[in-house]
Structures are given as C-alpha cells and as structure tokens.
Short mmCIF file of C-alpha atoms and ligand atoms in Angstrom, two decimals:
data_model
loop_
_atom_site.label_atom_id
_atom_site.label_comp_id
_atom_site.label_asym_id
_atom_site.label_seq_id
_atom_site.Cartn_x
_atom_site.Cartn_y
_atom_site.Cartn_z
CA MET D 681 5.38 15.03 -12.03
CA ARG D 682 1.80 13.62 -11.34
CA ALA D 683 1.57 10.63 -9.37
CA SER D 684 0.01 9.06 -12.46
CA GLU D 685 2.72 9.75 -14.54
CA ALA D 686 5.38 8.54 -12.52
CA THR D 687 3.21 4.99 -12.19
CA ASN D 688 3.06 5.18 -15.71
CA TYR D 689 6.68 5.41 -16.24
CA TYR D 690 7.21 2.61 -14.24
CA PHE D 691 4.53 0.40 -16.02
CA LYS D 692 5.60 1.43 -19.62
CA LYS D 693 9.53 0.50 -18.46
CA ALA D 694 8.16 -2.90 -17.58
CA ALA D 695 5.75 -3.00 -20.68
CA LYS D 696 8.72 -1.96 -23.30
CA ALA D 697 10.58 -5.10 -21.81
CA LEU D 698 7.85 -7.04 -22.54
CA ARG D 699 7.45 -6.43 -25.56
CA LEU D 700 3.58 -5.91 -24.48
CA GLY D 701 2.52 -4.14 -27.80
CA ALA D 702 1.14 -0.72 -27.69
CA GLY D 703 -3.05 -2.18 -28.04
CA LEU D 704 -2.23 -4.18 -24.72
CA GLU D 705 -0.63 -1.26 -22.96
CA THR D 706 -3.36 1.19 -23.80
CA VAL D 707 -5.83 -1.36 -22.20
CA LEU D 708 -4.01 -2.32 -19.04
CA MET D 709 -3.01 1.57 -18.45
CA ASN D 710 -6.16 2.93 -18.42
CA PRO D 711 -9.18 2.32 -15.38
CA ARG D 712 -12.08 0.44 -16.62
CA ARG D 713 -14.17 2.61 -14.53
CA GLU D 714 -13.92 6.25 -13.23
CA VAL D 715 -17.39 6.68 -10.72
CA LYS D 716 -17.73 10.23 -9.35
CA VAL D 717 -20.87 10.73 -7.18
CA GLU D 718 -22.32 13.78 -4.83
CA CYS D 719 -22.65 12.84 -1.31
CA VAL D 720 -25.48 15.06 0.26
CA ILE D 721 -26.02 14.97 4.18
CA GLU D 722 -27.27 17.09 6.54
CA LEU D 723 -24.44 18.89 8.85
CA ASP D 724 -24.92 19.01 12.81
CA ASN D 725 -26.23 22.30 12.15
CA GLY D 726 -28.64 21.93 10.14
CA GLU D 727 -27.00 23.22 6.61
CA LEU D 728 -26.69 20.56 4.01
CA GLY D 729 -22.79 19.63 2.92
CA THR D 730 -22.15 18.16 -0.17
CA PHE D 731 -19.00 16.21 -0.79
CA THR D 732 -17.76 14.45 -3.82
CA GLY D 733 -16.81 11.03 -3.92
CA PHE D 734 -14.74 8.95 -6.11
CA ARG D 735 -14.06 5.48 -6.95
CA VAL D 736 -11.68 4.29 -10.31
CA GLN D 737 -11.52 0.90 -10.91
CA HIS D 738 -8.30 -0.01 -12.70
CA ASP D 739 -8.22 -3.41 -13.50
CA ASN D 740 -10.45 -6.89 -12.91
CA SER D 741 -8.91 -9.48 -14.93
CA ARG D 742 -7.49 -11.62 -11.82
CA GLY D 743 -10.51 -10.97 -9.68
CA PRO D 744 -12.87 -8.16 -8.04
CA PHE D 745 -11.42 -4.59 -8.05
CA LYS D 746 -9.85 -4.02 -4.73
CA GLY D 747 -8.08 -1.04 -3.11
CA GLY D 748 -8.68 1.72 -0.09
CA LEU D 749 -10.98 4.55 0.31
CA ARG D 750 -9.48 8.07 1.40
CA TYR D 751 -10.69 10.82 3.11
CA HIS D 752 -8.71 14.10 2.43
CA PRO D 753 -9.79 17.58 1.52
CA GLU D 754 -7.95 17.31 -1.75
CA VAL D 755 -8.66 14.16 -2.99
CA ASP D 756 -7.15 14.39 -6.34
CA PRO D 757 -9.11 12.28 -9.42
CA ASP D 758 -5.26 12.04 -10.65
CA GLU D 759 -3.83 10.49 -7.82
CA VAL D 760 -6.70 8.31 -7.08
CA ASN D 761 -6.52 7.04 -10.64
CA SER D 762 -2.63 6.23 -10.27
CA LEU D 763 -3.00 4.43 -6.91
CA ALA D 764 -5.83 2.57 -8.57
CA SER D 765 -3.39 1.32 -11.12
CA LEU D 766 -0.61 0.94 -8.52
CA MET D 767 -3.19 -1.70 -6.83
CA THR D 768 -3.91 -3.60 -9.90
CA TRP D 769 0.00 -4.21 -10.02
CA LYS D 770 0.12 -4.84 -6.18
CA THR D 771 -1.73 -7.47 -5.99
CA ALA D 772 -0.80 -9.07 -9.30
CA VAL D 773 2.56 -9.17 -7.44
CA ALA D 774 0.93 -10.66 -4.97
CA ASN D 775 -0.46 -13.14 -6.49
CA ILE D 776 -4.09 -12.74 -4.71
CA PRO D 777 -6.92 -13.14 -6.70
CA TYR D 778 -7.90 -9.59 -7.03
CA GLY D 779 -7.59 -6.46 -9.46
CA GLY D 780 -6.77 -2.73 -8.31
CA ALA D 781 -9.28 -0.01 -7.41
CA LYS D 782 -8.96 3.05 -5.13
CA GLY D 783 -11.80 5.94 -3.69
CA GLY D 784 -12.01 8.77 -1.92
CA ILE D 785 -14.59 11.48 -0.89
CA ASN D 786 -13.26 15.33 -0.84
CA CYS D 787 -13.76 15.96 2.99
CA ASP D 788 -11.72 16.80 5.98
CA PRO D 789 -12.48 14.11 8.76
CA SER D 790 -10.52 16.03 11.07
CA LYS D 791 -13.39 18.71 10.68
CA LEU D 792 -16.73 16.67 10.92
CA SER D 793 -18.49 15.32 13.77
CA HIS D 794 -18.61 11.14 14.48
CA SER D 795 -21.99 11.65 13.07
CA GLU D 796 -21.14 13.78 10.05
CA LEU D 797 -18.76 11.42 8.97
CA GLN D 798 -21.00 8.06 8.84
CA LYS D 799 -23.74 9.92 7.15
CA VAL D 800 -21.04 11.06 4.56
CA THR D 801 -19.94 7.38 4.46
CA ARG D 802 -23.56 5.95 3.98
CA ALA D 803 -24.81 8.72 1.48
CA PHE D 804 -21.40 7.31 -0.70
CA ILE D 805 -22.53 3.72 -0.12
CA ASP D 806 -25.97 4.61 -1.13
CA GLU D 807 -24.68 5.85 -5.03
CA ILE D 808 -21.98 2.98 -5.29
CA HIS D 809 -23.69 -0.31 -3.62
CA ASP D 810 -24.57 -1.43 -6.95
CA ILE D 811 -20.66 -1.49 -8.40
CA ILE D 812 -19.03 -2.69 -5.33
CA GLY D 813 -19.41 -6.28 -3.26
CA PRO D 814 -17.43 -9.11 -2.39
CA GLY D 815 -17.23 -10.33 -5.83
CA LEU D 816 -17.08 -6.79 -7.55
CA ASP D 817 -15.09 -4.40 -5.46
CA ILE D 818 -13.83 -4.49 -1.90
CA PRO D 819 -13.03 -1.21 -0.56
CA ALA D 820 -10.77 -1.13 2.77
CA PRO D 821 -9.47 1.78 5.27
CA ASP D 822 -6.87 4.09 3.92
CA MET D 823 -5.74 7.74 4.56
CA GLY D 824 -8.45 9.53 6.75
CA THR D 825 -10.68 6.20 7.20
CA ASN D 826 -10.47 3.26 9.91
CA SER D 827 -12.23 0.30 11.00
CA GLN D 828 -14.98 2.25 12.00
CA THR D 829 -15.74 3.40 8.69
CA MET D 830 -15.44 -0.05 7.11
CA ALA D 831 -18.27 -1.26 9.88
CA TRP D 832 -20.50 1.57 8.72
CA ILE D 833 -20.20 0.18 5.14
CA VAL D 834 -20.72 -3.50 5.88
CA ASP D 835 -24.10 -1.70 7.97
CA GLN D 836 -25.10 0.40 4.67
CA TYR D 837 -24.47 -2.20 2.21
CA SER D 838 -26.16 -4.85 4.07
CA LYS D 839 -29.43 -2.75 4.30
CA TYR D 840 -29.32 -3.14 0.26
CA HIS D 841 -27.82 -6.90 -0.07
CA GLY D 842 -28.32 -8.51 3.07
CA TRP D 843 -25.55 -9.47 5.18
CA THR D 844 -22.05 -9.15 3.99
CA PRO D 845 -18.92 -8.36 5.84
CA ALA D 846 -16.93 -9.50 2.80
CA VAL D 847 -17.92 -6.38 1.14
CA VAL D 848 -14.68 -4.46 3.08
CA THR D 849 -11.53 -5.24 4.70
CA GLY D 850 -10.15 -3.70 7.61
CA LYS D 851 -12.88 -4.50 9.66
CA PRO D 852 -12.81 -4.39 13.43
CA LEU D 853 -12.48 -7.87 14.59
CA GLU D 854 -16.07 -7.93 16.11
CA LEU D 855 -17.52 -7.34 12.88
CA GLY D 856 -15.31 -10.35 10.48
CA GLY D 857 -12.05 -8.31 10.61
CA SER D 858 -8.73 -10.71 11.03
CA GLU D 859 -6.05 -11.09 13.29
CA GLY D 860 -2.61 -9.45 12.41
CA ARG D 861 -4.53 -6.84 9.91
CA GLU D 862 -3.54 -3.76 11.43
CA GLN D 863 -0.05 -4.55 11.97
CA ALA D 864 0.10 -6.30 8.33
CA THR D 865 1.65 -3.87 6.16
CA GLY D 866 4.65 -3.56 8.87
CA GLN D 867 4.73 -6.97 9.30
CA GLY D 868 4.76 -7.70 5.88
CA LEU D 869 7.52 -5.23 5.46
CA PHE D 870 9.94 -6.68 7.90
CA PHE D 871 9.50 -10.55 6.25
CA VAL D 872 10.83 -8.41 3.26
CA ILE D 873 13.75 -6.90 4.83
CA GLU D 874 14.75 -9.97 6.53
CA SER D 875 14.84 -11.66 2.83
CA VAL D 876 16.57 -8.47 1.49
CA LEU D 877 19.55 -8.51 4.21
CA TRP D 878 19.83 -12.14 3.78
CA ASP D 879 20.33 -11.80 -0.11
CA LEU D 880 22.64 -9.17 0.69
CA GLY D 881 24.80 -11.14 3.74
CA MET D 882 23.97 -8.01 6.09
CA ASP D 883 23.54 -9.03 9.58
CA LEU D 884 19.97 -7.68 10.98
CA GLY D 885 21.77 -7.38 14.24
CA LYS D 886 24.37 -4.83 13.13
CA THR D 887 21.96 -3.13 10.39
CA ARG D 888 21.34 0.99 10.95
CA PHE D 889 17.68 2.01 9.94
CA VAL D 890 16.24 5.05 9.41
CA VAL D 891 12.17 4.83 9.24
CA GLN D 892 9.98 8.05 8.39
CA GLY D 893 6.47 8.32 9.70
CA PHE D 894 5.54 6.91 12.95
CA GLY D 895 1.81 5.86 12.16
CA ASN D 896 0.64 2.70 11.29
CA VAL D 897 3.20 1.49 8.93
CA GLY D 898 5.85 3.07 9.93
CA SER D 899 5.43 2.77 13.64
CA TRP D 900 4.92 -1.49 13.33
CA VAL D 901 7.76 -2.08 11.15
CA ALA D 902 10.44 0.04 13.26
CA ARG D 903 8.69 -1.95 16.53
CA PHE D 904 9.25 -5.27 14.27
CA ILE D 905 12.77 -4.31 13.52
CA HIS D 906 13.72 -3.62 17.06
CA GLY D 907 12.05 -6.48 18.58
CA GLY D 908 14.05 -8.34 15.48
CA GLY D 909 17.70 -6.94 17.19
CA GLY D 910 17.76 -4.09 14.42
CA LYS D 911 19.02 -0.79 15.42
CA VAL D 912 16.53 2.03 14.00
CA VAL D 913 18.94 5.05 14.69
CA ALA D 914 16.30 8.18 13.61
CA ILE D 915 12.75 8.03 13.07
CA ALA D 916 10.35 11.24 12.29
CA ASP D 917 6.63 11.96 11.91
CA VAL D 918 5.34 15.14 10.59
CA SER D 919 5.86 17.18 13.52
CA GLY D 920 9.91 15.84 14.07
CA ALA D 921 12.47 13.59 13.99
CA VAL D 922 14.55 11.78 16.62
CA TYR D 923 18.33 10.01 16.66
CA ASN D 924 20.39 8.04 18.34
CA LYS D 925 23.36 6.45 16.72
CA ASP D 926 23.18 3.75 19.35
CA GLY D 927 19.47 2.81 18.66
CA LEU D 928 16.34 4.10 19.83
CA ASP D 929 14.40 2.44 22.32
CA VAL D 930 11.32 2.14 19.50
CA ASP D 931 8.68 0.90 22.33
CA ALA D 932 9.42 3.46 24.50
CA LEU D 933 9.23 5.83 21.51
CA TRP D 934 5.47 4.40 20.58
CA HIS D 935 4.28 5.09 24.44
CA HIS D 936 5.60 8.57 24.28
CA SER D 937 4.08 9.29 20.76
CA LEU D 938 1.18 7.93 22.15
CA GLU D 939 1.17 10.21 25.46
CA ASN D 940 2.67 13.19 23.59
CA GLY D 941 1.14 13.05 19.75
CA SER D 942 4.50 12.89 18.34
CA VAL D 943 8.10 11.65 18.57
CA ASN D 944 9.30 15.13 19.68
CA GLY D 945 10.63 15.47 23.33
CA PHE D 946 11.91 11.74 23.20
CA ALA D 947 14.34 11.43 26.12
CA GLY D 948 15.64 8.49 24.85
CA GLY D 949 17.00 10.17 21.82
CA GLU D 950 18.10 13.67 20.20
CA ALA D 951 15.98 16.12 18.15
CA THR D 952 17.04 16.20 14.38
CA ASP D 953 16.47 18.13 11.13
CA PRO D 954 13.53 15.87 9.43
CA LYS D 955 14.32 17.61 6.09
CA LYS D 956 17.87 15.74 6.59
CA LEU D 957 16.83 12.19 7.65
CA PHE D 958 17.27 10.46 4.55
CA THR D 959 20.83 11.74 4.35
CA LEU D 960 21.92 10.33 7.45
CA ASP D 961 24.48 7.76 7.81
CA CYS D 962 22.87 4.18 7.78
CA ASP D 963 22.31 1.14 6.23
CA VAL D 964 18.32 0.86 5.39
CA LEU D 965 15.72 3.74 4.49
CA VAL D 966 12.49 3.01 5.09
CA PRO D 967 10.42 5.76 3.53
CA ALA D 968 6.78 5.08 5.32
CA ALA D 969 4.98 8.29 5.12
CA LEU D 970 4.79 10.33 2.27
CA GLY D 971 4.85 9.92 -1.89
CA ASN D 972 7.20 12.21 -3.51
CA VAL D 973 10.37 12.02 -0.75
CA ILE D 974 12.96 10.55 -2.38
CA THR D 975 13.89 12.94 -5.44
CA LYS D 976 16.63 15.02 -7.50
CA GLU D 977 17.01 17.05 -4.33
CA ASN D 978 18.23 14.82 -1.77
CA MET D 979 18.93 11.31 -3.98
CA GLN D 980 22.78 12.23 -3.92
CA ASP D 981 23.06 12.32 -0.37
CA ILE D 982 21.60 8.89 0.25
CA LYS D 983 24.58 7.03 2.14
CA ALA D 984 21.79 4.03 2.80
CA LYS D 985 22.65 0.76 0.67
CA VAL D 986 19.15 -0.20 0.90
CA VAL D 987 15.64 1.46 0.29
CA VAL D 988 12.75 -0.28 1.05
CA GLU D 989 9.36 1.55 0.35
CA GLY D 990 6.96 1.55 3.00
CA ALA D 991 4.84 4.30 1.58
CA ASN D 992 3.19 4.32 -2.08
CA ALA D 993 5.30 6.20 -4.41
CA PRO D 994 7.94 7.26 -2.35
CA THR D 995 10.56 7.65 -5.01
CA THR D 996 10.34 9.74 -7.80
CA PRO D 997 11.22 7.68 -11.38
CA GLU D 998 14.64 10.04 -11.58
CA ALA D 999 15.54 9.23 -8.15
CA ASP D 1000 14.75 5.75 -8.98
CA GLU D 1001 17.36 5.49 -11.84
CA TYR D 1002 19.85 7.49 -10.07
CA LEU D 1003 19.70 5.02 -6.92
CA HIS D 1004 19.90 1.96 -9.34
CA LYS D 1005 22.94 3.36 -11.19
CA LYS D 1006 24.64 3.94 -7.67
CA GLY D 1007 23.95 0.41 -6.65
CA ILE D 1008 21.36 1.15 -3.88
CA THR D 1009 18.80 -1.54 -3.72
CA VAL D 1010 15.14 -0.13 -3.76
CA VAL D 1011 12.43 -2.76 -3.09
CA PRO D 1012 9.68 -1.33 -4.44
CA ASP D 1013 6.07 -0.45 -2.63
CA ILE D 1014 4.06 -2.60 -5.07
CA PHE D 1015 6.14 -5.66 -3.54
CA ALA D 1016 7.41 -4.50 0.07
CA ASN D 1017 3.86 -2.85 1.43
CA SER D 1018 1.73 -5.66 -0.27
CA GLY D 1019 1.35 -7.30 3.54
CA GLY D 1020 -1.74 -5.28 3.92
CA VAL D 1021 -3.65 -6.30 0.67
CA ILE D 1022 -2.36 -9.63 1.19
CA VAL D 1023 -3.76 -9.81 5.14
CA SER D 1024 -6.84 -8.26 3.19
CA TYR D 1025 -7.23 -11.28 1.25
CA PHE D 1026 -6.92 -13.36 4.26
CA GLU D 1027 -9.62 -11.37 6.00
CA TRP D 1028 -11.95 -11.68 2.86
CA VAL D 1029 -10.85 -15.48 2.82
CA GLN D 1030 -12.54 -15.82 6.05
CA ASN D 1031 -15.45 -14.18 5.75
CA VAL D 1032 -16.36 -16.32 2.64
CA GLN D 1033 -15.90 -19.23 4.61
CA GLN D 1034 -16.95 -18.12 8.12
CA PHE D 1035 -13.54 -19.58 9.50
CA ARG D 1036 -11.82 -17.53 11.58
CA TRP D 1037 -7.94 -17.95 11.62
CA LYS D 1038 -5.55 -17.53 14.28
CA LEU D 1039 -2.65 -14.83 14.58
CA ASP D 1040 0.01 -17.75 13.89
CA ARG D 1041 -1.69 -18.75 10.72
CA VAL D 1042 -2.26 -15.27 9.29
CA ASN D 1043 1.40 -14.34 9.88
CA GLN D 1044 2.73 -17.89 8.46
CA GLU D 1045 0.56 -17.51 4.74
CA LEU D 1046 1.83 -13.95 4.80
CA LYS D 1047 5.32 -15.08 5.24
CA SER D 1048 5.13 -17.74 2.62
CA GLN D 1049 3.04 -15.17 0.14
CA LEU D 1050 5.63 -12.84 0.19
CA LEU D 1051 8.77 -14.84 -0.02
CA ASP D 1052 7.10 -16.62 -3.37
CA SER D 1053 6.59 -13.40 -4.87
CA TYR D 1054 10.29 -12.03 -3.88
CA LYS D 1055 11.53 -15.37 -5.45
CA GLU D 1056 9.80 -14.61 -8.45
CA ILE D 1057 11.01 -10.73 -8.71
CA LYS D 1058 14.23 -11.87 -8.05
CA HIS D 1059 14.28 -14.62 -10.55
CA ILE D 1060 13.05 -11.78 -12.90
CA GLU D 1061 15.74 -9.43 -11.69
CA ARG D 1062 18.65 -11.55 -12.68
CA SER D 1063 17.29 -13.07 -15.95
CA SER D 1064 16.28 -9.49 -17.26
CA GLU D 1065 19.11 -7.74 -15.39
CA CYS D 1066 17.34 -4.97 -14.38
CA ASP D 1067 16.42 -3.53 -10.90
CA MET D 1068 13.71 -4.76 -8.55
CA ARG D 1069 10.96 -2.18 -9.49
CA THR D 1070 11.07 -3.25 -13.47
CA ALA D 1071 11.47 -6.73 -12.30
CA ALA D 1072 7.92 -6.49 -9.85
CA PHE D 1073 6.30 -5.08 -12.55
CA GLN D 1074 7.39 -7.01 -15.16
CA LEU D 1075 5.18 -10.38 -12.76
CA ALA D 1076 2.30 -8.24 -11.98
CA ILE D 1077 2.30 -6.91 -16.01
CA SER D 1078 2.72 -10.55 -17.34
CA ARG D 1079 0.41 -11.94 -14.78
CA VAL D 1080 -2.50 -9.43 -15.74
CA ALA D 1081 -1.83 -9.90 -19.53
CA ARG D 1082 -2.01 -13.66 -18.97
CA THR D 1083 -5.68 -13.55 -17.05
CA THR D 1084 -6.47 -10.64 -19.91
CA ALA D 1085 -5.99 -13.05 -22.93
CA LEU D 1086 -7.25 -16.21 -21.33
CA ARG D 1087 -10.08 -14.90 -20.69
CA GLY D 1088 -10.87 -13.80 -24.36
CA LEU D 1089 -9.44 -10.49 -25.62
CA GLU D 1090 -6.99 -12.41 -27.82
CA ASN D 1091 -4.01 -10.91 -29.52
CA GLU D 1092 -0.96 -12.80 -30.79
CA ASN D 1093 0.76 -10.48 -28.55
CA PHE D 1094 -0.91 -11.62 -25.46
CA CYS D 1095 -0.80 -15.50 -26.09
CA MET D 1096 2.94 -15.33 -26.45
CA LEU D 1097 3.43 -13.65 -22.79
CA SER D 1098 4.76 -17.13 -21.39
CA ALA D 1099 3.33 -17.96 -17.55
CA PRO D 1100 5.09 -15.91 -15.27
CA HIS D 1101 7.54 -18.95 -12.46
P1 LIG H 1496 -0.49 7.15 9.33
O1 LIG H 1496 -1.40 8.10 8.70
O2 LIG H 1496 -1.04 6.01 10.24
O3 LIG H 1496 0.79 7.45 9.43
C1 LIG H 1496 1.68 8.27 8.16
C2 LIG H 1496 2.77 8.90 9.43
O4 LIG H 1496 3.22 9.51 8.21
C3 LIG H 1496 2.39 9.64 10.51
O5 LIG H 1496 3.22 9.22 11.87
C4 LIG H 1496 2.68 10.98 9.92
O6 LIG H 1496 2.75 11.89 11.42
C5 LIG H 1496 3.91 10.83 9.21
N1 LIG H 1496 4.13 12.32 8.57
C6 LIG H 1496 3.32 12.93 7.50
N2 LIG H 1496 3.76 13.62 6.88
C7 LIG H 1496 5.69 13.59 7.41
C8 LIG H 1496 6.47 14.50 6.90
N3 LIG H 1496 6.33 15.29 6.30
N4 LIG H 1496 7.86 14.23 7.38
C9 LIG H 1496 8.09 12.68 8.03
N5 LIG H 1496 6.04 12.01 8.67
C10 LIG H 1496 5.33 12.22 8.35
O7 LIG H 1496 -0.43 6.71 7.67
P2 LIG H 1496 0.01 4.99 7.21
O8 LIG H 1496 -1.60 4.22 6.79
O9 LIG H 1496 1.13 4.71 8.11
O10 LIG H 1496 0.51 4.92 5.70
C11 LIG H 1496 1.58 5.63 5.42
C12 LIG H 1496 2.23 5.66 4.10
O11 LIG H 1496 2.13 4.13 3.68
C13 LIG H 1496 1.47 5.87 3.15
O12 LIG H 1496 1.67 6.01 1.48
C14 LIG H 1496 -0.03 4.64 2.47
O13 LIG H 1496 -0.61 4.96 1.25
C15 LIG H 1496 1.28 3.95 2.59
N6 LIG H 1496 0.54 2.10 2.83
C16 LIG H 1496 -0.07 2.60 3.98
C17 LIG H 1496 -0.79 1.10 4.00
C18 LIG H 1496 -1.61 0.45 5.53
O14 LIG H 1496 -1.81 -0.40 5.40
N7 LIG H 1496 -1.50 1.64 6.37
C19 LIG H 1496 -0.58 -0.20 2.96
C20 LIG H 1496 0.24 0.25 2.02
C21 LIG H 1496 0.81 1.25 1.96
#
C-alpha cells in the first residue's frame, strides 16, 4: 500500500464516522499546493549538480503550513504528500495554530560535502522563499536535515525578507532555537506513555518496553523510560538489536552507541534478531524508526498490550484493524509523536515574542498540551466506541473542517459539525 493510501484510509474511516460528505472529504484530502523546483549548484569538482526539491502544502485553514524538510535520494512525491497530510492532522490534534506541509530534496546527504549541502539548501530557498515564511509555511528538520540546515535557511531567507528566525523551527539555540526541542518528540512520547499506562492501570516500574530505533526519537524516549523506572528489555537500530530480560542500562547503551556507531557489541545485553523484535515478550512496543513495520507479516505474533507510535505511519491499516480487534491499544502517531511539532510551535512563539523560555516551562507546557489532547481523544473514543486512531482523526478533521467552514467555505454539512470538546 502506498503511503498516501494508508493516510487516506484512516482519514476516510474517521470522515465517514463524522458524516463529512463527499465534497468536504475531497477538499480536506487534497493538498492546497504542490511545488517542484530544480536546485542547481556547482559541485566541489566544478561540475553542475541538479537536484529536485518538493514542497507540498496540504492545508492552512488553522494557521500557516508546518512540516519537515527531508534530504534523501529517493524522496518520493507520494510519500511527501502523505506526510504533509499527516502534519495537518497532527497539528490539529495538538490544537496548535498550524496546518500541514512537508518537503524534500532528492539528494544523498552522505555523498555531498558540507559546502555542497549548504549550496543545495540555499538554491532550494532561492526557489521557494516566496511561499514560505513565519505566517505562510514554516519548515523544520526531518530525515537527512538538522539544525545546521535550518540555520542556512534562516540566513538565505533573511537575505530576501530581513532577519526572520521564525521562518523555520529546529534551529540552533544561538539562532533562536528552543530549549527542549531536540528531545521534544521523545519527551512527549514519554508523557503520553505515562498517561496511557495510568489509564490501563499499569505501573511504569513493572512495565517492559521494546523500542525500535535508537536515533533522535528512540534514544530519547528509551532514556526517559529508563530514567522514569521502566524496563527497556530490547532496543534495535539499523545494524542490530540488543536484549536484556532484566532491562537494559539505556544510558550506558547510549554512550556505547555514540562511541561505536551502533548498539551492536553492547556488553550489557545479548544480541537478538532485529526481525523478531516486535514479537518479543513485552508490555509496550515503541516503533521509533521507520514506517510500515507492523504489518500482516508480524501482527499475529505481537505480545505487547500497547503500541505507542513514535515513528510516522509504522502500522499498516490491516495490522491496525487486527490489533484493535485483539484488544491491543495502539496510540496513533498523529498524537503520540506530536511532541516535536508542539515544541516547534513554542520555538516559533518565542521567536515572534523575542522572549526565551526556560526548559521547565517548555516541558510543563508540552505536558499540558498533550494531556488536553489525550482527554479529548479518550472522550471521542468512548462516545464513538472506536479505536484511538479513529478518535484522533475525528478530533483533527472536525477541527480543520470547522475552521474551513468558519473561514467562509460554507456548506450545510460543514456548519453542522459541532465544536470539538
Ligand atoms: P533518526 O534518523 O534520528 O533515527 C532513526 C533510527 O532508526 C536510527 O537509530 C536507525 O539506526 C534506526 N533504524 C533505521 N532502520 C532501521 C531498521 N530497519 N530497524 C531498526 N532500526 C532502524 O530518526 P528520528 O528523528 O529518530 O525519526 C524516527 C521516526 O520518527 C521517523 O519515522 C520520523 O519520521 C519519526 N518522527 C520523528 C520526529 C522527530 O522529532 N525527530 C518527530 C515525529 C516523528
């Protein structure tokens, strides 16, 4: 199944429950704008390099478009489209004043020098600076990009429009980045995990976790779980997996991984087959690496009671239905991993106000924002007798549909949608 088909499947399921109507469904499913540009640079060897850049702006009825920018040799327009739409629903679930977007450049950052990457980034901004900006569209780091990329964007954009740090989020602290942004997705996942366990009557200290991915999201969430007293029994990265039934020392594994470039060879656990990671005996699975990893191939062997989606789109619709029927709670990506975009919003707020928040304030506001969304999702889940993903999509769609209606795209169906609680 293509990435966009999976997103549209979840969207349509929730839209049907909301009785949205075909017209509005089409409006909300299709992106407002898809841009494809050519970024031409002089490579270090003197030859010309051309790279294709994309920006998909899905919806901006609740505020400026917002979403990451990825550098990857196989940036696929279909995937960018689907991720842009996911961002619309994610920002709406989080109730932050943004819409959704995503972008990318078809390049392999591991094969380009620092200077070539800088040139590609500046060439891309030369092409799209008119359609981004603090009140238009605010990019952020994603796969293959980082705070340095964002710093180049601030610089290039500011050449056209004057000093504008709020044009992107995920910047270095020195250029207006926010405290807590780097760990925000993992921190947010941990707040979500605490709430879900509390609701299910599970004690963090007695809960066994398996985490796939030990990059930004996976390493931070695993460290927060470990720090909070939970037992992380297995962790995988792209090169292998380690297991310890008594719980891994995640901080030690983190240092090992920094020094050795992978979790392999860690003395505090035994190597295990990464392909069997999701079938290990545990209570909570946290996929925090790739999409499409919980599928019909492994869904029947999952023993966990809860799946918390750290990655975007890790569960295929087929597996999602199956897990729900089996009574396994799946905490959906558009809610679970929204900590990153929520703290991006705080960064933008700080830039606009020209006032810096301390880390305590960032975390306090993040927790409160996530708990508000969680209560709303649980309310819909109970009243509509549906799974948590459908409830989260219903919350998001109803918010976006209402602003669409309020802004003047009128239709009886739109106005009949009641305000979310
Ligand atoms: P990252 O590049 O920092 O880390 C990815 C990790 O996954 C690495 O440890 C890598 O080794 C591992 N990995 C790759 N292939 C694997 C495989 N086949 N098996 C096991 N591990 C594998 O990326 P990230 O920023 O941590 O993002 C991870 C996921 O979370 C992505 O789906 C991303 O879209 C999503 N996400 C990230 C953020 C964020 O703020 N970084 C926010 C929301 C969602």
